[in-house]
Coordinates of C-alpha atoms in Angstrom, one line a residue:
Chain A
X1 CA 0.0 0.0 0.0
X2 CA 0.9 3.7 -0.3
X3 CA 3.3 5.0 2.4
X4 CA 3.2 8.4 4.1
X5 CA 6.2 9.2 6.2
X6 CA 5.9 11.9 8.9
X7 CA 9.0 13.3 10.7
X8 CA 9.8 13.8 13.4
X9 CA 7.8 11.3 15.4
X10 CA 8.5 13.2 18.6
X11 CA 9.7 16.7 19.3
X12 CA 10.2 18.8 22.4
X13 CA 10.6 22.6 21.9
X14 CA 10.9 25.6 24.1
X15 CA 8.0 28.0 24.4
X16 CA 8.3 30.8 21.9
X17 CA 10.3 28.8 19.3
X18 CA 9.0 27.3 16.0
X19 CA 9.0 23.7 15.0
X20 CA 8.5 22.2 11.6
X21 CA 6.8 18.8 10.9
X22 CA 7.3 17.1 7.5
X23 CA 4.9 14.8 5.7
X24 CA 6.1 12.9 2.7
X25 CA 4.3 10.5 0.3
X26 CA 7.1 8.0 -0.4
X27 CA 5.7 6.0 -3.3
X28 CA 3.0 8.1 -4.9
X29 CA 2.2 11.7 -5.8
X30 CA -0.4 13.1 -3.5
X31 CA -3.1 15.3 -4.9
X32 CA -4.1 16.6 -1.5
X33 CA -2.6 16.6 1.9
X34 CA -4.3 17.1 5.2
X35 CA -3.2 18.1 8.7
X36 CA -5.0 16.9 11.8
X37 CA -4.6 17.6 15.5
X38 CA -5.5 15.0 18.1
X39 CA -5.8 15.7 21.8
X40 CA -5.4 12.7 24.3
X41 CA -8.4 10.3 24.1
X42 CA -10.1 12.5 21.5
X43 CA -10.8 12.4 17.8
X44 CA -8.9 13.8 14.9
X45 CA -9.7 17.4 14.2
X46 CA -9.0 18.6 10.7
X47 CA -6.8 21.7 10.7
X48 CA -6.2 22.4 7.0
X49 CA -6.2 21.0 3.5
X50 CA -3.5 21.7 1.0
X51 CA -2.6 21.2 -2.6
X52 CA 0.7 21.5 -4.2
X53 CA 1.5 25.0 -5.2
X54 CA -1.5 26.7 -3.7
X55 CA -2.4 28.2 -0.4
X56 CA -3.8 25.8 2.3
X57 CA -7.5 26.0 3.2
X58 CA -7.8 26.3 7.0
X59 CA -10.7 25.0 9.0
X60 CA -12.7 27.5 11.1
X61 CA -10.9 28.4 14.3
X62 CA -7.4 27.4 13.1
X63 CA -4.9 30.3 13.1
X64 CA -3.2 30.3 9.8
X65 CA -0.4 32.6 11.0
X66 CA 0.3 30.2 13.8
X67 CA 0.1 26.9 11.8
X68 CA 1.9 27.6 8.6
X69 CA 1.5 25.0 5.9
X70 CA 3.7 24.7 2.9
X71 CA 3.0 22.3 0.1
X72 CA 6.0 22.7 -2.2
X73 CA 5.7 19.5 -4.2
X74 CA 3.4 16.6 -4.9
X75 CA 5.3 14.5 -2.3
X76 CA 6.0 17.0 0.5
X77 CA 3.9 19.1 2.9
X78 CA 5.2 20.8 6.0
X79 CA 3.4 22.2 9.0
X80 CA 5.3 24.8 11.0
X81 CA 4.0 25.7 14.5
X82 CA 5.2 29.2 15.0
X83 CA 5.9 30.8 18.4
X84 CA 4.8 27.6 20.1
X85 CA 3.2 27.6 23.5
X86 CA 2.4 24.8 25.9
X87 CA -1.2 24.7 24.7
X88 CA 0.1 23.8 21.3
X89 CA 1.3 20.5 22.7
X90 CA -0.6 17.8 20.9
X91 CA -0.4 14.9 18.5
X92 CA -0.3 16.1 14.9
X93 CA -1.2 13.7 12.0
X94 CA -0.9 14.2 8.3
X95 CA -2.6 12.3 5.5
X96 CA -2.4 12.2 1.7
X97 CA -4.8 11.3 -1.0
X98 CA -4.8 10.8 -4.7
X99 CA -7.4 12.1 -7.1
X100 CA -10.1 14.7 -6.8
X101 CA -12.5 12.6 -4.7
X102 CA -10.0 12.0 -1.9
X103 CA -11.6 8.6 -1.4
X104 CA -8.6 6.8 0.2
X105 CA -6.4 8.6 2.7
X106 CA -3.0 7.3 3.7
X107 CA -1.8 8.5 7.1
X108 CA 1.5 9.4 8.5
X109 CA 2.6 7.9 11.8
X110 CA 2.0 11.2 13.6
X111 CA 4.2 13.7 15.6
X112 CA 3.9 14.2 19.3
X113 CA 4.8 17.8 20.0
X114 CA 5.6 18.9 23.5
X115 CA 6.2 22.6 24.2
X116 CA 7.9 23.3 27.5
Chain B
X1 CA -21.6 20.6 7.6
X2 CA -21.6 16.9 8.2
X3 CA -21.5 15.4 11.7
X4 CA -20.5 11.9 12.6
X5 CA -21.7 10.4 15.9
X6 CA -20.4 7.4 17.7
X7 CA -22.5 6.9 20.8
X8 CA -20.4 4.1 22.4
X9 CA -17.3 5.5 24.0
X10 CA -16.2 2.1 25.1
X11 CA -17.1 -1.5 24.2
X12 CA -15.8 -4.8 25.4
X13 CA -15.9 -8.2 23.7
X14 CA -14.7 -11.7 24.6
X15 CA -12.1 -13.2 22.3
X16 CA -13.7 -15.1 19.4
X17 CA -17.1 -13.4 19.9
X18 CA -18.8 -10.8 17.7
X19 CA -19.1 -7.1 18.5
X20 CA -20.9 -4.3 16.6
X21 CA -19.8 -0.7 16.8
X22 CA -22.4 2.0 16.0
X23 CA -22.1 5.1 13.9
X24 CA -24.6 7.6 12.6
X25 CA -24.0 10.6 10.4
X26 CA -25.8 13.6 9.1
X27 CA -25.4 15.0 5.6
X28 CA -27.4 16.5 2.8
X29 CA -25.1 15.0 0.1
X30 CA -26.1 12.0 -1.9
X31 CA -22.6 11.0 -3.1
X32 CA -20.1 10.3 -0.3
X33 CA -17.9 7.6 1.2
X34 CA -17.8 6.2 4.7
X35 CA -14.9 4.6 6.5
X36 CA -13.9 2.8 9.6
X37 CA -10.4 3.4 10.9
X38 CA -8.5 1.6 13.6
X39 CA -6.0 3.4 15.8
X40 CA -4.0 1.1 18.0
X41 CA -1.7 2.3 20.8
X42 CA 1.0 3.2 18.2
X43 CA -1.6 5.8 17.0
X44 CA -1.0 4.9 13.4
X45 CA -4.4 5.2 11.6
X46 CA -5.3 1.9 9.8
X47 CA -8.1 1.7 7.3
X48 CA -10.4 -1.2 8.3
X49 CA -13.2 -0.9 5.7
X50 CA -14.7 1.5 3.2
X51 CA -18.3 1.9 1.8
X52 CA -19.4 3.9 -1.2
X53 CA -22.8 5.5 -0.6
X54 CA -24.0 4.6 -4.1
X55 CA -23.5 0.9 -3.5
X56 CA -26.3 -0.9 -1.8
X57 CA -24.2 -3.9 -1.0
X58 CA -22.6 -3.8 2.4
X59 CA -18.8 -3.9 2.3
X60 CA -16.9 -6.8 3.9
X61 CA -13.2 -7.4 4.6
X62 CA -12.5 -10.8 6.1
X63 CA -13.8 -10.6 9.7
X64 CA -15.0 -7.0 9.3
X65 CA -18.3 -6.1 7.8
X66 CA -20.6 -3.1 7.8
X67 CA -24.3 -2.6 8.0
X68 CA -24.9 0.5 5.8
X69 CA -28.4 2.0 6.1
X70 CA -28.4 5.0 3.8
X71 CA -31.9 6.2 4.6
X72 CA -31.3 6.0 8.3
X73 CA -27.8 7.4 7.9
X74 CA -26.3 4.6 9.9
X75 CA -23.0 2.8 9.3
X76 CA -22.2 0.1 11.9
X77 CA -19.1 -2.1 12.0
X78 CA -19.3 -5.8 12.9
X79 CA -16.2 -7.6 14.0
X80 CA -16.5 -11.3 14.0
X81 CA -14.3 -13.8 15.7
X82 CA -12.7 -11.0 17.7
X83 CA -9.0 -11.3 18.3
X84 CA -6.7 -9.7 20.9
X85 CA -5.1 -7.6 18.2
X86 CA -8.5 -6.0 17.4
X87 CA -8.2 -4.0 20.7
X88 CA -7.9 -0.4 19.6
X89 CA -9.7 2.9 19.1
X90 CA -12.1 2.7 16.2
X91 CA -13.2 5.9 14.3
X92 CA -16.0 6.2 11.9
X93 CA -15.4 8.7 9.2
X94 CA -17.3 10.5 6.5
X95 CA -15.8 11.8 3.3
X96 CA -17.7 14.7 1.9
X97 CA -17.5 18.4 1.3
X98 CA -16.9 20.6 4.3
X99 CA -17.9 24.2 4.8
X100 CA -14.6 25.2 3.3
X101 CA -15.7 23.7 0.0
X102 CA -13.0 21.1 0.2
X103 CA -13.6 17.4 0.3
X104 CA -12.2 15.8 3.5
X105 CA -12.8 13.3 6.3
X106 CA -14.9 14.1 9.3
X107 CA -14.3 11.8 12.2
X108 CA -16.6 10.6 14.9
X109 CA -15.5 10.7 18.5
X110 CA -14.3 7.1 18.5
X111 CA -15.1 3.9 20.3
X112 CA -12.4 2.2 22.4
X113 CA -12.7 -1.6 22.0
X114 CA -11.3 -3.9 24.6
X115 CA -11.0 -7.6 23.8
X116 CA -11.0 -9.9 26.8
X117 CA -9.1 -13.2 26.6

């Protein structure tokens, strides 16, 4: 099956710094990539949807200046958490799909971000 | 906007028995896809089964099957011959257009399944 690699799997950063999370589709070209946030024992909440070469579409309530998404190629999307604060600590998951219907999503292994 | 509801926060089943996880959704679309995902302790999302709304036949994948009732907007997952490895968090998900105009998954709140030996 298609593989999506997310890096790093864990990161600890100091409050006020920025951290970048990468999401790569290893063996296919992704039409669309998605970023989710998951709090402990809760569901996945969609943060934004992105396509290569265009601006990401953010869900309501997600600060686009805080969560910068860059989708530079068909195989790479990055999420940068800027000026991180402890409340940004969470589990972030990316997924990638092929085609316009996004009917099958392939998920990365997730990144646990801890802001201290 | 679509909503996906999983009314069972936790379920428990004996090994080798059958369990059914419930999911209902609300949508005004006629063409959409429904999914069940499994999230084990590793937190890697694993696709269990997929159902296209235009198909009347219920999807099956080995020990996993669904009961898709389009008119009732219900999409339950049946796990037969439960195994210890089935223990995980299960999420029901709807693939349709969101308020942003983009097509994406909307997840239910999840059901934690425990399998007793």
